[in-house]
């Protein structure tokens, strides 16, 4: 069984990999502040907006101590995001396939196997933690088909099994 320090090092390595994907200029060890939420999500987690704001506030405070360039350096990103992932791991884990499937089926009382994309857009933009129009558009590129349907068994599988783990 892996030790806690091995697990923490794997988390740090995943955070560094995510950072590099969004690096402002190759080799700069800087990420644009506006790309931080996407970089965090690329670690395989889906934090709430409250959790994201907490991370962004910590990074902004660290950034204010250095130069306020609108960029976040790798060291600050790694420290803040790794610590957050380690401390909040249980609240950041993705739902499994069966949980997602049950949620989608709640919006398909006829059992057709799909949800109208427009219905899903309305639900996701108006309930709970609403998604932005841009987020919805990006999601529908992956989730929806040409007829405006989201075949939720396939989509739940994709959401639950995209290969990422903390």
PDB file of C-alpha atoms in Angstrom:
ATOM      1  CA  UNK A   1       0.000   0.000   0.000  1.00  0.00           C
ATOM      2  CA  UNK A   2       1.294   3.464  -0.920  1.00  0.00           C
ATOM      3  CA  UNK A   3       2.265   5.784   1.878  1.00  0.00           C
ATOM      4  CA  UNK A   4       0.596   9.139   2.496  1.00  0.00           C
ATOM      5  CA  UNK A   5       3.721  10.950   1.308  1.00  0.00           C
ATOM      6  CA  UNK A   6       3.637   8.944  -1.967  1.00  0.00           C
ATOM      7  CA  UNK A   7       0.017   9.934  -2.472  1.00  0.00           C
ATOM      8  CA  UNK A   8       0.786  13.590  -1.751  1.00  0.00           C
ATOM      9  CA  UNK A   9       3.683  13.507  -4.208  1.00  0.00           C
ATOM     10  CA  UNK A  10       1.383  12.041  -6.881  1.00  0.00           C
ATOM     11  CA  UNK A  11      -1.055  14.907  -6.255  1.00  0.00           C
ATOM     12  CA  UNK A  12       1.763  17.468  -6.528  1.00  0.00           C
ATOM     13  CA  UNK A  13       2.948  15.853  -9.773  1.00  0.00           C
ATOM     14  CA  UNK A  14      -0.594  15.989 -11.193  1.00  0.00           C
ATOM     15  CA  UNK A  15      -0.850  19.676 -10.244  1.00  0.00           C
ATOM     16  CA  UNK A  16       2.490  20.419 -11.947  1.00  0.00           C
ATOM     17  CA  UNK A  17       1.345  18.569 -15.098  1.00  0.00           C
ATOM     18  CA  UNK A  18      -1.894  20.579 -15.170  1.00  0.00           C
ATOM     19  CA  UNK A  19       0.015  23.807 -14.689  1.00  0.00           C
ATOM     20  CA  UNK A  20       2.320  23.056 -17.615  1.00  0.00           C
ATOM     21  CA  UNK A  21      -0.664  22.429 -19.904  1.00  0.00           C
ATOM     22  CA  UNK A  22      -1.785  26.022 -19.354  1.00  0.00           C
ATOM     23  CA  UNK A  23       1.613  27.688 -19.158  1.00  0.00           C
ATOM     24  CA  UNK A  24       1.470  31.274 -20.488  1.00  0.00           C
ATOM     25  CA  UNK A  25       4.582  30.859 -22.608  1.00  0.00           C
ATOM     26  CA  UNK A  26       6.436  27.584 -22.792  1.00  0.00           C
ATOM     27  CA  UNK A  27       9.085  27.488 -20.098  1.00  0.00           C
ATOM     28  CA  UNK A  28       7.879  30.682 -18.386  1.00  0.00           C
ATOM     29  CA  UNK A  29       6.570  28.819 -15.307  1.00  0.00           C
ATOM     30  CA  UNK A  30       3.622  31.254 -15.340  1.00  0.00           C
ATOM     31  CA  UNK A  31      -0.113  30.753 -15.926  1.00  0.00           C
ATOM     32  CA  UNK A  32      -2.608  33.496 -16.728  1.00  0.00           C
ATOM     33  CA  UNK A  33      -4.843  34.057 -13.695  1.00  0.00           C
ATOM     34  CA  UNK A  34      -7.978  33.568 -15.842  1.00  0.00           C
ATOM     35  CA  UNK A  35      -6.796  30.041 -16.782  1.00  0.00           C
ATOM     36  CA  UNK A  36      -6.397  28.912 -13.172  1.00  0.00           C
ATOM     37  CA  UNK A  37      -9.934  27.453 -12.781  1.00  0.00           C
ATOM     38  CA  UNK A  38      -9.540  25.366 -15.940  1.00  0.00           C
ATOM     39  CA  UNK A  39      -6.070  24.258 -14.863  1.00  0.00           C
ATOM     40  CA  UNK A  40      -7.487  23.152 -11.513  1.00  0.00           C
ATOM     41  CA  UNK A  41     -10.279  21.201 -13.211  1.00  0.00           C
ATOM     42  CA  UNK A  42      -7.706  19.518 -15.433  1.00  0.00           C
ATOM     43  CA  UNK A  43      -6.376  17.912 -12.250  1.00  0.00           C
ATOM     44  CA  UNK A  44      -9.467  15.702 -12.411  1.00  0.00           C
ATOM     45  CA  UNK A  45     -11.626  17.509  -9.880  1.00  0.00           C
ATOM     46  CA  UNK A  46     -14.737  19.623 -10.107  1.00  0.00           C
ATOM     47  CA  UNK A  47     -14.620  22.244  -7.340  1.00  0.00           C
ATOM     48  CA  UNK A  48     -17.602  24.465  -6.635  1.00  0.00           C
ATOM     49  CA  UNK A  49     -17.387  28.172  -7.368  1.00  0.00           C
ATOM     50  CA  UNK A  50     -16.955  28.789  -3.628  1.00  0.00           C
ATOM     51  CA  UNK A  51     -14.007  26.390  -3.520  1.00  0.00           C
ATOM     52  CA  UNK A  52     -12.512  27.940  -6.671  1.00  0.00           C
ATOM     53  CA  UNK A  53     -12.860  31.431  -5.222  1.00  0.00           C
ATOM     54  CA  UNK A  54     -11.054  30.282  -2.079  1.00  0.00           C
ATOM     55  CA  UNK A  55      -8.131  29.025  -4.177  1.00  0.00           C
ATOM     56  CA  UNK A  56      -8.141  32.162  -6.350  1.00  0.00           C
ATOM     57  CA  UNK A  57      -8.127  34.390  -3.252  1.00  0.00           C
ATOM     58  CA  UNK A  58      -5.120  32.524  -1.843  1.00  0.00           C
ATOM     59  CA  UNK A  59      -3.284  32.787  -5.150  1.00  0.00           C
ATOM     60  CA  UNK A  60      -4.138  36.495  -5.470  1.00  0.00           C
ATOM     61  CA  UNK A  61      -2.771  37.127  -1.971  1.00  0.00           C
ATOM     62  CA  UNK A  62       0.468  35.325  -2.814  1.00  0.00           C
ATOM     63  CA  UNK A  63       0.650  37.121  -6.151  1.00  0.00           C
ATOM     64  CA  UNK A  64       0.199  40.503  -4.435  1.00  0.00           C
ATOM     65  CA  UNK A  65       3.298  39.770  -2.347  1.00  0.00           C
ATOM     66  CA  UNK A  66       5.333  39.487  -5.538  1.00  0.00           C
ATOM     67  CA  UNK A  67       4.561  41.363  -8.733  1.00  0.00           C
ATOM     68  CA  UNK A  68       0.910  41.869  -9.732  1.00  0.00           C
ATOM     69  CA  UNK A  69       1.189  40.819 -13.373  1.00  0.00           C
ATOM     70  CA  UNK A  70      -2.040  38.856 -13.781  1.00  0.00           C
ATOM     71  CA  UNK A  71       0.079  35.716 -13.924  1.00  0.00           C
ATOM     72  CA  UNK A  72       0.522  33.002 -11.307  1.00  0.00           C
ATOM     73  CA  UNK A  73       3.881  31.311 -10.884  1.00  0.00           C
ATOM     74  CA  UNK A  74       4.255  27.556 -10.725  1.00  0.00           C
ATOM     75  CA  UNK A  75       5.466  27.420  -7.128  1.00  0.00           C
ATOM     76  CA  UNK A  76       2.465  29.335  -5.751  1.00  0.00           C
ATOM     77  CA  UNK A  77       0.059  27.321  -7.904  1.00  0.00           C
ATOM     78  CA  UNK A  78       1.578  24.037  -6.776  1.00  0.00           C
ATOM     79  CA  UNK A  79       1.518  24.965  -3.083  1.00  0.00           C
ATOM     80  CA  UNK A  80      -2.032  26.321  -2.983  1.00  0.00           C
ATOM     81  CA  UNK A  81      -3.691  23.790  -5.290  1.00  0.00           C
ATOM     82  CA  UNK A  82      -1.855  20.745  -3.901  1.00  0.00           C
ATOM     83  CA  UNK A  83      -2.700  21.697  -0.330  1.00  0.00           C
ATOM     84  CA  UNK A  84      -6.308  22.278  -1.300  1.00  0.00           C
ATOM     85  CA  UNK A  85      -6.577  18.930  -3.101  1.00  0.00           C
ATOM     86  CA  UNK A  86      -4.997  17.093  -0.185  1.00  0.00           C
ATOM     87  CA  UNK A  87      -7.249  18.767   2.399  1.00  0.00           C
ATOM     88  CA  UNK A  88     -10.475  18.663   0.376  1.00  0.00           C
ATOM     89  CA  UNK A  89     -10.028  15.377  -1.469  1.00  0.00           C
ATOM     90  CA  UNK A  90     -13.298  13.780  -0.342  1.00  0.00           C
ATOM     91  CA  UNK A  91     -15.416  16.773  -1.383  1.00  0.00           C
ATOM     92  CA  UNK A  92     -13.778  16.969  -4.822  1.00  0.00           C
ATOM     93  CA  UNK A  93     -14.133  13.402  -6.049  1.00  0.00           C
ATOM     94  CA  UNK A  94     -16.246  12.919  -9.134  1.00  0.00           C
ATOM     95  CA  UNK A  95     -19.479  11.005  -8.962  1.00  0.00           C
ATOM     96  CA  UNK A  96     -19.381   7.462 -10.270  1.00  0.00           C
ATOM     97  CA  UNK A  97     -21.237   6.228 -13.340  1.00  0.00           C
ATOM     98  CA  UNK A  98     -24.252   4.868 -11.430  1.00  0.00           C
ATOM     99  CA  UNK A  99     -24.759   8.060  -9.445  1.00  0.00           C
ATOM    100  CA  UNK A 100     -24.629  10.135 -12.626  1.00  0.00           C
ATOM    101  CA  UNK A 101     -26.979   7.747 -14.402  1.00  0.00           C
ATOM    102  CA  UNK A 102     -29.566   8.017 -11.595  1.00  0.00           C
ATOM    103  CA  UNK A 103     -29.361  11.799 -11.770  1.00  0.00           C
ATOM    104  CA  UNK A 104     -29.879  11.866 -15.549  1.00  0.00           C
ATOM    105  CA  UNK A 105     -32.742   9.334 -15.361  1.00  0.00           C
ATOM    106  CA  UNK A 106     -34.588  11.663 -12.991  1.00  0.00           C
ATOM    107  CA  UNK A 107     -35.015  13.974 -15.994  1.00  0.00           C
ATOM    108  CA  UNK A 108     -36.126  11.189 -18.337  1.00  0.00           C
ATOM    109  CA  UNK A 109     -39.390   9.886 -16.843  1.00  0.00           C
ATOM    110  CA  UNK A 110     -40.325   8.191 -20.149  1.00  0.00           C
ATOM    111  CA  UNK A 111     -37.080   6.172 -20.085  1.00  0.00           C
ATOM    112  CA  UNK A 112     -36.095   7.170 -23.623  1.00  0.00           C
ATOM    113  CA  UNK A 113     -32.372   7.111 -22.821  1.00  0.00           C
ATOM    114  CA  UNK A 114     -31.830  10.763 -23.662  1.00  0.00           C
ATOM    115  CA  UNK A 115     -32.583  14.250 -22.409  1.00  0.00           C
ATOM    116  CA  UNK A 116     -33.282  17.121 -24.745  1.00  0.00           C
ATOM    117  CA  UNK A 117     -30.165  19.290 -24.807  1.00  0.00           C
ATOM    118  CA  UNK A 118     -32.263  22.438 -24.364  1.00  0.00           C
ATOM    119  CA  UNK A 119     -33.897  20.977 -21.227  1.00  0.00           C
ATOM    120  CA  UNK A 120     -30.497  20.150 -19.785  1.00  0.00           C
ATOM    121  CA  UNK A 121     -29.196  23.645 -20.649  1.00  0.00           C
ATOM    122  CA  UNK A 122     -32.148  25.217 -18.831  1.00  0.00           C
ATOM    123  CA  UNK A 123     -31.607  23.057 -15.749  1.00  0.00           C
ATOM    124  CA  UNK A 124     -27.870  23.652 -15.602  1.00  0.00           C
ATOM    125  CA  UNK A 125     -28.132  27.400 -16.087  1.00  0.00           C
ATOM    126  CA  UNK A 126     -30.854  27.995 -13.547  1.00  0.00           C
ATOM    127  CA  UNK A 127     -30.499  25.582 -10.640  1.00  0.00           C
ATOM    128  CA  UNK A 128     -27.883  24.936  -8.013  1.00  0.00           C
ATOM    129  CA  UNK A 129     -24.561  26.360  -9.070  1.00  0.00           C
ATOM    130  CA  UNK A 130     -25.454  27.729 -12.524  1.00  0.00           C
ATOM    131  CA  UNK A 131     -23.165  27.144 -15.470  1.00  0.00           C
ATOM    132  CA  UNK A 132     -22.247  30.032 -17.732  1.00  0.00           C
ATOM    133  CA  UNK A 133     -23.309  30.151 -21.374  1.00  0.00           C
ATOM    134  CA  UNK A 134     -19.713  29.436 -22.428  1.00  0.00           C
ATOM    135  CA  UNK A 135     -19.505  26.394 -20.128  1.00  0.00           C
ATOM    136  CA  UNK A 136     -22.827  25.112 -21.461  1.00  0.00           C
ATOM    137  CA  UNK A 137     -21.711  25.544 -25.068  1.00  0.00           C
ATOM    138  CA  UNK A 138     -18.476  23.650 -24.431  1.00  0.00           C
ATOM    139  CA  UNK A 139     -20.371  20.891 -22.640  1.00  0.00           C
ATOM    140  CA  UNK A 140     -22.929  20.520 -25.434  1.00  0.00           C
ATOM    141  CA  UNK A 141     -20.178  20.075 -28.025  1.00  0.00           C
ATOM    142  CA  UNK A 142     -19.263  16.881 -26.186  1.00  0.00           C
ATOM    143  CA  UNK A 143     -22.637  15.837 -24.742  1.00  0.00           C
ATOM    144  CA  UNK A 144     -25.186  16.646 -27.432  1.00  0.00           C
ATOM    145  CA  UNK A 145     -25.850  15.035 -30.784  1.00  0.00           C
ATOM    146  CA  UNK A 146     -27.029  16.546 -34.077  1.00  0.00           C
ATOM    147  CA  UNK A 147     -30.688  16.167 -33.090  1.00  0.00           C
ATOM    148  CA  UNK A 148     -30.220  18.146 -29.873  1.00  0.00           C
ATOM    149  CA  UNK A 149     -30.264  15.152 -27.544  1.00  0.00           C
ATOM    150  CA  UNK A 150     -27.945  14.109 -24.750  1.00  0.00           C
ATOM    151  CA  UNK A 151     -27.704  10.312 -24.607  1.00  0.00           C
ATOM    152  CA  UNK A 152     -27.020  10.200 -20.908  1.00  0.00           C
ATOM    153  CA  UNK A 153     -25.666   6.653 -20.543  1.00  0.00           C
ATOM    154  CA  UNK A 154     -22.790   7.490 -22.877  1.00  0.00           C
ATOM    155  CA  UNK A 155     -22.280  10.908 -21.341  1.00  0.00           C
ATOM    156  CA  UNK A 156     -22.342   9.559 -17.758  1.00  0.00           C
ATOM    157  CA  UNK A 157     -19.728   6.995 -18.766  1.00  0.00           C
ATOM    158  CA  UNK A 158     -17.551   9.725 -20.232  1.00  0.00           C
ATOM    159  CA  UNK A 159     -17.900  11.953 -17.173  1.00  0.00           C
ATOM    160  CA  UNK A 160     -17.150   9.190 -14.705  1.00  0.00           C
ATOM    161  CA  UNK A 161     -14.301   7.519 -16.583  1.00  0.00           C
ATOM    162  CA  UNK A 162     -12.163  10.143 -18.208  1.00  0.00           C
ATOM    163  CA  UNK A 163      -9.032   8.598 -16.732  1.00  0.00           C
ATOM    164  CA  UNK A 164      -8.342  11.214 -14.107  1.00  0.00           C
ATOM    165  CA  UNK A 165      -7.799  10.471 -10.462  1.00  0.00           C
ATOM    166  CA  UNK A 166      -6.536  12.616  -7.664  1.00  0.00           C
TER     167      UNK A 166
END
